[in-house]
Tab-separated table of C-alpha atoms in Angstrom:
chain	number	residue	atom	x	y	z
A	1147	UNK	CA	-33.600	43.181	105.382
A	1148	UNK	CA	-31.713	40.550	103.252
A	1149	UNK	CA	-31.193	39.042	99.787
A	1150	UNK	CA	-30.614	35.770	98.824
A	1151	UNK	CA	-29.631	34.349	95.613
A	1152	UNK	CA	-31.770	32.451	94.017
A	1153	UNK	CA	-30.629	31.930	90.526
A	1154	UNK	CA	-27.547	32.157	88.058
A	1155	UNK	CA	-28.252	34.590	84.821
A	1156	UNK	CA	-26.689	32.991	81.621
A	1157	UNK	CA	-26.417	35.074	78.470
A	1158	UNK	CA	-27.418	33.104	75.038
A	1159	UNK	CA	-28.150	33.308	71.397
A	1160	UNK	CA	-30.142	30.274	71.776
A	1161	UNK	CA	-31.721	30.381	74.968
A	1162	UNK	CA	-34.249	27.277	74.708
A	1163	UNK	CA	-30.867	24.963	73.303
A	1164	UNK	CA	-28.635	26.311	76.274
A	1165	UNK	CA	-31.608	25.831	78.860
A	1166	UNK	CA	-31.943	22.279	77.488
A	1167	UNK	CA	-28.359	21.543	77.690
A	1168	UNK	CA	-28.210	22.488	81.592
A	1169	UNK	CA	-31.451	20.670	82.402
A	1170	UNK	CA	-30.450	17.332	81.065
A	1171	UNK	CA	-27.071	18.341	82.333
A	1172	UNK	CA	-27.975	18.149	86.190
A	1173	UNK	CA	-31.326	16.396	85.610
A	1174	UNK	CA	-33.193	19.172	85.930
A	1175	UNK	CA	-36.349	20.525	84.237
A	1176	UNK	CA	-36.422	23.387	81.351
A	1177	UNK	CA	-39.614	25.951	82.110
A	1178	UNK	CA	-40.199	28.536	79.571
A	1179	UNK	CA	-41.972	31.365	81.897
A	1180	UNK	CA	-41.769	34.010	79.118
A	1181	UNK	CA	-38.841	34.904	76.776
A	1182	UNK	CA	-36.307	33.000	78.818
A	1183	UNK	CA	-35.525	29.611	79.779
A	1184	UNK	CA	-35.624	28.797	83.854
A	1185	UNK	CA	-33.850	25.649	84.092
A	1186	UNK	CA	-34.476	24.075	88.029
A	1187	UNK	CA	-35.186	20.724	89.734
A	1188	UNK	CA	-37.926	19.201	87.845
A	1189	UNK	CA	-41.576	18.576	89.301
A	1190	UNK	CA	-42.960	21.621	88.488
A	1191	UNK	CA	-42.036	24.843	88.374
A	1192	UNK	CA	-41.068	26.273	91.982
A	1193	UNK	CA	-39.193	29.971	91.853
A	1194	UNK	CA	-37.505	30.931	93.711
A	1195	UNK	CA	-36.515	27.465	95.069
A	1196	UNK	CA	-36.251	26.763	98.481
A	1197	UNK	CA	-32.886	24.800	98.002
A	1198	UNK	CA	-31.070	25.165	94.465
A	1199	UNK	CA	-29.758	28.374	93.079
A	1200	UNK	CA	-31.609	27.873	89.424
A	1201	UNK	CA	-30.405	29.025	86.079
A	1202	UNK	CA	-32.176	31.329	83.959
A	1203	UNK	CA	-31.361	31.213	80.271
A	1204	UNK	CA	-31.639	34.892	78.391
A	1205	UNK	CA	-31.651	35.431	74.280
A	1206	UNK	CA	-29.021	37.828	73.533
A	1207	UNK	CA	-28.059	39.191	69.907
A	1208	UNK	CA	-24.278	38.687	70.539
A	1209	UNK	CA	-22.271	35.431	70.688
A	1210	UNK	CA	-19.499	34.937	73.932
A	1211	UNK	CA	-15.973	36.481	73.321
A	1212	UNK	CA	-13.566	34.120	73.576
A	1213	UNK	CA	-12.408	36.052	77.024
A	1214	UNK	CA	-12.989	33.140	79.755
A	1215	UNK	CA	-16.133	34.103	82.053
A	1216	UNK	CA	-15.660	35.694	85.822
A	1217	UNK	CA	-18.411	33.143	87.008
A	1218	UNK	CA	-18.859	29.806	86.385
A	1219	UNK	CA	-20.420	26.565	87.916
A	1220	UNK	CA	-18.886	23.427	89.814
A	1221	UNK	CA	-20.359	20.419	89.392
A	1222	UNK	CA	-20.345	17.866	91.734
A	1223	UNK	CA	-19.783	13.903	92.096
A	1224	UNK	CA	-19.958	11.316	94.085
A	1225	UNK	CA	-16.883	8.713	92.826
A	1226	UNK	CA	-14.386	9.139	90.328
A	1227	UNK	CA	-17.054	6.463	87.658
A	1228	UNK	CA	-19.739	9.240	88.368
A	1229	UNK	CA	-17.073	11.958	87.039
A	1230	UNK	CA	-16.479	9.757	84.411
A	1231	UNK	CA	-19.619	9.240	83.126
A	1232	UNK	CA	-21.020	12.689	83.642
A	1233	UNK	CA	-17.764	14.055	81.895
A	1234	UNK	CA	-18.927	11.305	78.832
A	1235	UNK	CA	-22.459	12.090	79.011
A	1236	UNK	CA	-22.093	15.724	79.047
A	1237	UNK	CA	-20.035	15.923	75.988
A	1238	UNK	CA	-22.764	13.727	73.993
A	1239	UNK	CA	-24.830	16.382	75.222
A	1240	UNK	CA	-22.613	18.933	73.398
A	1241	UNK	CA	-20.082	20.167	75.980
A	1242	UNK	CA	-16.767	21.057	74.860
A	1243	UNK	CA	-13.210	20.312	76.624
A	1244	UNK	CA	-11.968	23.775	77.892
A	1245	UNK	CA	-8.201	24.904	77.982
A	1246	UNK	CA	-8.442	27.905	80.928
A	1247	UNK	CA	-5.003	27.309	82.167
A	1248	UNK	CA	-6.042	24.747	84.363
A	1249	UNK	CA	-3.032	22.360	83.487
A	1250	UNK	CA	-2.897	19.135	85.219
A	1251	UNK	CA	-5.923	19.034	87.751
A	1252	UNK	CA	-8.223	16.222	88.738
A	1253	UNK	CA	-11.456	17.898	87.787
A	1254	UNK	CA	-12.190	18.116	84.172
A	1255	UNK	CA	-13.072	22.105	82.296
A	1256	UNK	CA	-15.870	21.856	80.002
A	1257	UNK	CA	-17.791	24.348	78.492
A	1258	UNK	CA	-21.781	24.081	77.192
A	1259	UNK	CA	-22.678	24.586	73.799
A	1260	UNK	CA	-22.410	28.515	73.409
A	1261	UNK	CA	-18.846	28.384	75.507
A	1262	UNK	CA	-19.364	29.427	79.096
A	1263	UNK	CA	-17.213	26.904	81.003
A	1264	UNK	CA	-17.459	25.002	83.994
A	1265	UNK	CA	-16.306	22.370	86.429
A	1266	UNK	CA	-16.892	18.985	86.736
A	1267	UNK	CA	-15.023	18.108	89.762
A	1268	UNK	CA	-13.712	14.968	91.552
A	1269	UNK	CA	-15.347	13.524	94.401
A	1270	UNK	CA	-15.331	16.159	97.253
A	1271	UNK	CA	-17.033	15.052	101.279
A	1272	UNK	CA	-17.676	18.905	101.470
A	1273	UNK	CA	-20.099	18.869	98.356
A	1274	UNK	CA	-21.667	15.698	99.020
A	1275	UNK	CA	-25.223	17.438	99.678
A	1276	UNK	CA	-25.160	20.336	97.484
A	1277	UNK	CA	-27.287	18.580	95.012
A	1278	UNK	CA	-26.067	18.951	91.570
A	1279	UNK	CA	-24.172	22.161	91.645
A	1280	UNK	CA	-21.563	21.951	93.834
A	1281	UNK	CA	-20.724	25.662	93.857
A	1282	UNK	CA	-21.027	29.067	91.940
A	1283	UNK	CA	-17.493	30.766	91.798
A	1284	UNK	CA	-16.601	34.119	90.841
A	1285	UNK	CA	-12.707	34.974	89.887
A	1286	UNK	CA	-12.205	37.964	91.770
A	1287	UNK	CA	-8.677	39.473	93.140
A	1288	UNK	CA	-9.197	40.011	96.649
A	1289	UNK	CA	-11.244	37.524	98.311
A	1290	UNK	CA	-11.153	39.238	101.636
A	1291	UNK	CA	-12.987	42.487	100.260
A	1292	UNK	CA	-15.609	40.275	98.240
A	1293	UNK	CA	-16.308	38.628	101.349
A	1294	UNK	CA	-16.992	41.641	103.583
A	1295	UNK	CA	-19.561	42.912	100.381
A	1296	UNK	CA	-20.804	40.012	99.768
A	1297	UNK	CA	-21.179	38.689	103.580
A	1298	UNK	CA	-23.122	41.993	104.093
A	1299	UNK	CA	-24.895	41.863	100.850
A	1300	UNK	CA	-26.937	38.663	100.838
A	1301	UNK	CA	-28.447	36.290	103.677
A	1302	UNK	CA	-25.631	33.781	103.365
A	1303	UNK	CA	-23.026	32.231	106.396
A	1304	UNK	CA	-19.609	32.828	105.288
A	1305	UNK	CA	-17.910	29.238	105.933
A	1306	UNK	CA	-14.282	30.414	105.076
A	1307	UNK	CA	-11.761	33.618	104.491
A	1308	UNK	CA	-8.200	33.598	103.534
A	1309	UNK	CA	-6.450	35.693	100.939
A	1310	UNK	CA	-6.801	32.878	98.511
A	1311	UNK	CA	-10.381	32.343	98.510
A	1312	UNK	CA	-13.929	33.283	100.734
A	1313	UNK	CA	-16.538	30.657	100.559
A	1314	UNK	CA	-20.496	31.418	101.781
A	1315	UNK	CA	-23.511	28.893	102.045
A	1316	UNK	CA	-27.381	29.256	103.169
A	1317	UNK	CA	-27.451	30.002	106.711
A	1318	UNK	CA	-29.765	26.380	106.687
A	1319	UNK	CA	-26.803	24.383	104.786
A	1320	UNK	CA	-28.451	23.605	101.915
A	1321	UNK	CA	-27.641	23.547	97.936
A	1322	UNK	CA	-24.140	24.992	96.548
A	1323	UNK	CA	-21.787	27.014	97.917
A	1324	UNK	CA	-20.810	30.527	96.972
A	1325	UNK	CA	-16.985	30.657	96.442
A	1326	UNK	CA	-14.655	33.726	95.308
A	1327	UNK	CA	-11.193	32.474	94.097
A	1328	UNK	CA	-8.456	34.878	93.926
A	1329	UNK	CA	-7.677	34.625	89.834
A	1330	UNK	CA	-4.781	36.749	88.021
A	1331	UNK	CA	-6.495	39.343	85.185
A	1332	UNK	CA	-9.082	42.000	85.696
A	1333	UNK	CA	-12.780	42.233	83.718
A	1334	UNK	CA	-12.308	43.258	79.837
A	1335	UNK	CA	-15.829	42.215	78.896
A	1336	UNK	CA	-19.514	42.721	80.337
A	1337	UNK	CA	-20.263	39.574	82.098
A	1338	UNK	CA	-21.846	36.815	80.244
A	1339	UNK	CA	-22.727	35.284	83.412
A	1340	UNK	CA	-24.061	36.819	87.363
A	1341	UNK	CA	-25.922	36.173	89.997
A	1342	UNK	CA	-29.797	37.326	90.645
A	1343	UNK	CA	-30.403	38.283	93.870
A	1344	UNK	CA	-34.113	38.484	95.180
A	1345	UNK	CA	-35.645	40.263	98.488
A	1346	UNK	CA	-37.840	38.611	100.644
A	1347	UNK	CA	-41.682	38.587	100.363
A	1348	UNK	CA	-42.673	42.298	101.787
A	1349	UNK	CA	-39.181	43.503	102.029
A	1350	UNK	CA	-38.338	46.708	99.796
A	1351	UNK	CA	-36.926	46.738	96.754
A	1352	UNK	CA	-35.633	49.838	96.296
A	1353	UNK	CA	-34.076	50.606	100.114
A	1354	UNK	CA	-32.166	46.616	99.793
A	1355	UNK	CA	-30.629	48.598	96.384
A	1356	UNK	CA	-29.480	51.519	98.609
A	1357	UNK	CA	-28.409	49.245	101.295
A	1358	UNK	CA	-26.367	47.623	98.404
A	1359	UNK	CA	-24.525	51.137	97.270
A	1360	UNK	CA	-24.077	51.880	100.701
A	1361	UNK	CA	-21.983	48.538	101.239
A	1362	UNK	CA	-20.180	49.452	97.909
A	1363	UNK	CA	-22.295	48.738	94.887
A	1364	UNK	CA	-22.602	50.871	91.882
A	1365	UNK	CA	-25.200	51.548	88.948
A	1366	UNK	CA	-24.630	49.296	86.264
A	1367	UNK	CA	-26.380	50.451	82.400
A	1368	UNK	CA	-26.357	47.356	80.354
A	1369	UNK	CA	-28.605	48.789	77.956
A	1370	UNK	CA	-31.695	47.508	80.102
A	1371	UNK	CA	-33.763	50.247	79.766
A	1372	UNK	CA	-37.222	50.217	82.114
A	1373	UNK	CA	-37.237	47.301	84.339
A	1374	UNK	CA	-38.404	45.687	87.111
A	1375	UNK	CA	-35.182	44.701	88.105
A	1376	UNK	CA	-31.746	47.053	89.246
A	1377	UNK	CA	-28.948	46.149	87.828
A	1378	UNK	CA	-25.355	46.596	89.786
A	1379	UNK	CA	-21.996	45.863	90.578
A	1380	UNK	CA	-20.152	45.174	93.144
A	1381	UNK	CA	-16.657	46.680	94.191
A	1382	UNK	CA	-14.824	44.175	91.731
A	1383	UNK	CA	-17.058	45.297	88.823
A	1384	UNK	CA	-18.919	41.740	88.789
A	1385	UNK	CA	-22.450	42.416	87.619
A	1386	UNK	CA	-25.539	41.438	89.589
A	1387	UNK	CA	-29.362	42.227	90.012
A	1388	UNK	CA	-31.646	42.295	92.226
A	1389	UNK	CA	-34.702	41.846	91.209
A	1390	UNK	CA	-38.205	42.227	92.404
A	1391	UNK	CA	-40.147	40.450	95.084
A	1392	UNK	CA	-42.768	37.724	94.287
């Protein structure tokens, strides 16, 4: 049994405008399968995607807090006049500079139109082939313990461990990189932003969910009511679901 995941859940009050914003963003495509937004490498829709970890855009009543999100996205590029212009281009799009504390770095702290914030970074060798999105990364304060869940809980290699940080990737080397940055503070607010994990075709739902409490997951109630999806967290209280098999 396994999990992969296979897309980043983003919380907005205008889903279609955020979804647009992240597919001209990494030059992606904007799908509208229902009432949210899928936003993944254009040429039709694919889900889950082989490669990329997609994004899927969901309406919400309820506008960000100004608390900084537990889960963002790097992006990646490939010379300091590609950060540059994708820095420019981005904020014509209607990204915002970001003040997270950073202070004097050489990647740039944006956030998209509704406030979640992310990374554009300088040019890194280890994210030249990620596509895109160089990474997903979670603040979390012990990196070691999120990478012995998080190790066991989806299909992932894990490429790195220190007390600083725990880094995982596909098992085939492919798309961005799942990193967990040890980050002062602890969650005051539901998570605007997680990760969707998905079983494999014929694997079971509902025994990959007890496989997940067993490695140290918990019930989450966000108010979902009946779905097809389980909704969780893991030992850190970051939210996650896993949702049902295509």
């Amino acid at each position: 049994m396994a999990l992969r995941p296979v897309q980043v859940n983003v919380k907005a009050l205008d889903a279609a405008a955020v979804g647009r914003f992240w597919a001209e963003a990494l030059g992606w495509s904007a799908y509208n399968p229902g009432v949210t937004t899928y936003v993944g490498p254009g040429g039709g829709l694919v889900w889950p995607d082989p490669v990329a970890v997609g994004i899927d855009v969901v309406p919400v009543p309820d506008p960000k807090s100004p608390v900084k999100n537990r889960l963002h996205l790097d992006l990646a590029t490939t010379s300091a006049a590609h950060q540059e212009e994708l820095v420019a281009r981005l904020k014509a799009l209607g990204a915002t500079p970001a003040d997270v504390g950073q202070g004097d770095v050489p990647w740039t702290v944006l956030a998209d139109p509704e406030g979640n914030e992310f990374c554009v970074l300088e040019p890194r060798e280890v994210y030249r082939d990620t596509g895109p999105v160089a990474a997903v990364v979670v603040d979390c304060a012990d990196p070691r313990a999120m990478a012995r869940f998080w190790g066991d809980a989806v299909d992932w290699a894990l490429h790195e461990v220190t007390d600083d940080r725990a880094v995982l990737r596909s098992a085939q080397g492919v798309g961005p990189y799942l990193e967990f940055l040890r980050t002062p503070g602890v969650k005051t607010v539901p998570d605007r932003v997680h990760l969707d994990l998905l079983p494999y075709a014929g694997d079971d739902k509902a025994a990959e969910v007890a496989r997940l409490r067993g490695l140290g997951a918990t019930a989450l109630d966000v108010g979902q009511g009946e779905v097809p999806w389980t909704c969780l967290a893991d030992p850190e209280g970051h939210e996650f679901c896993v949702l049902a098999p295509s």
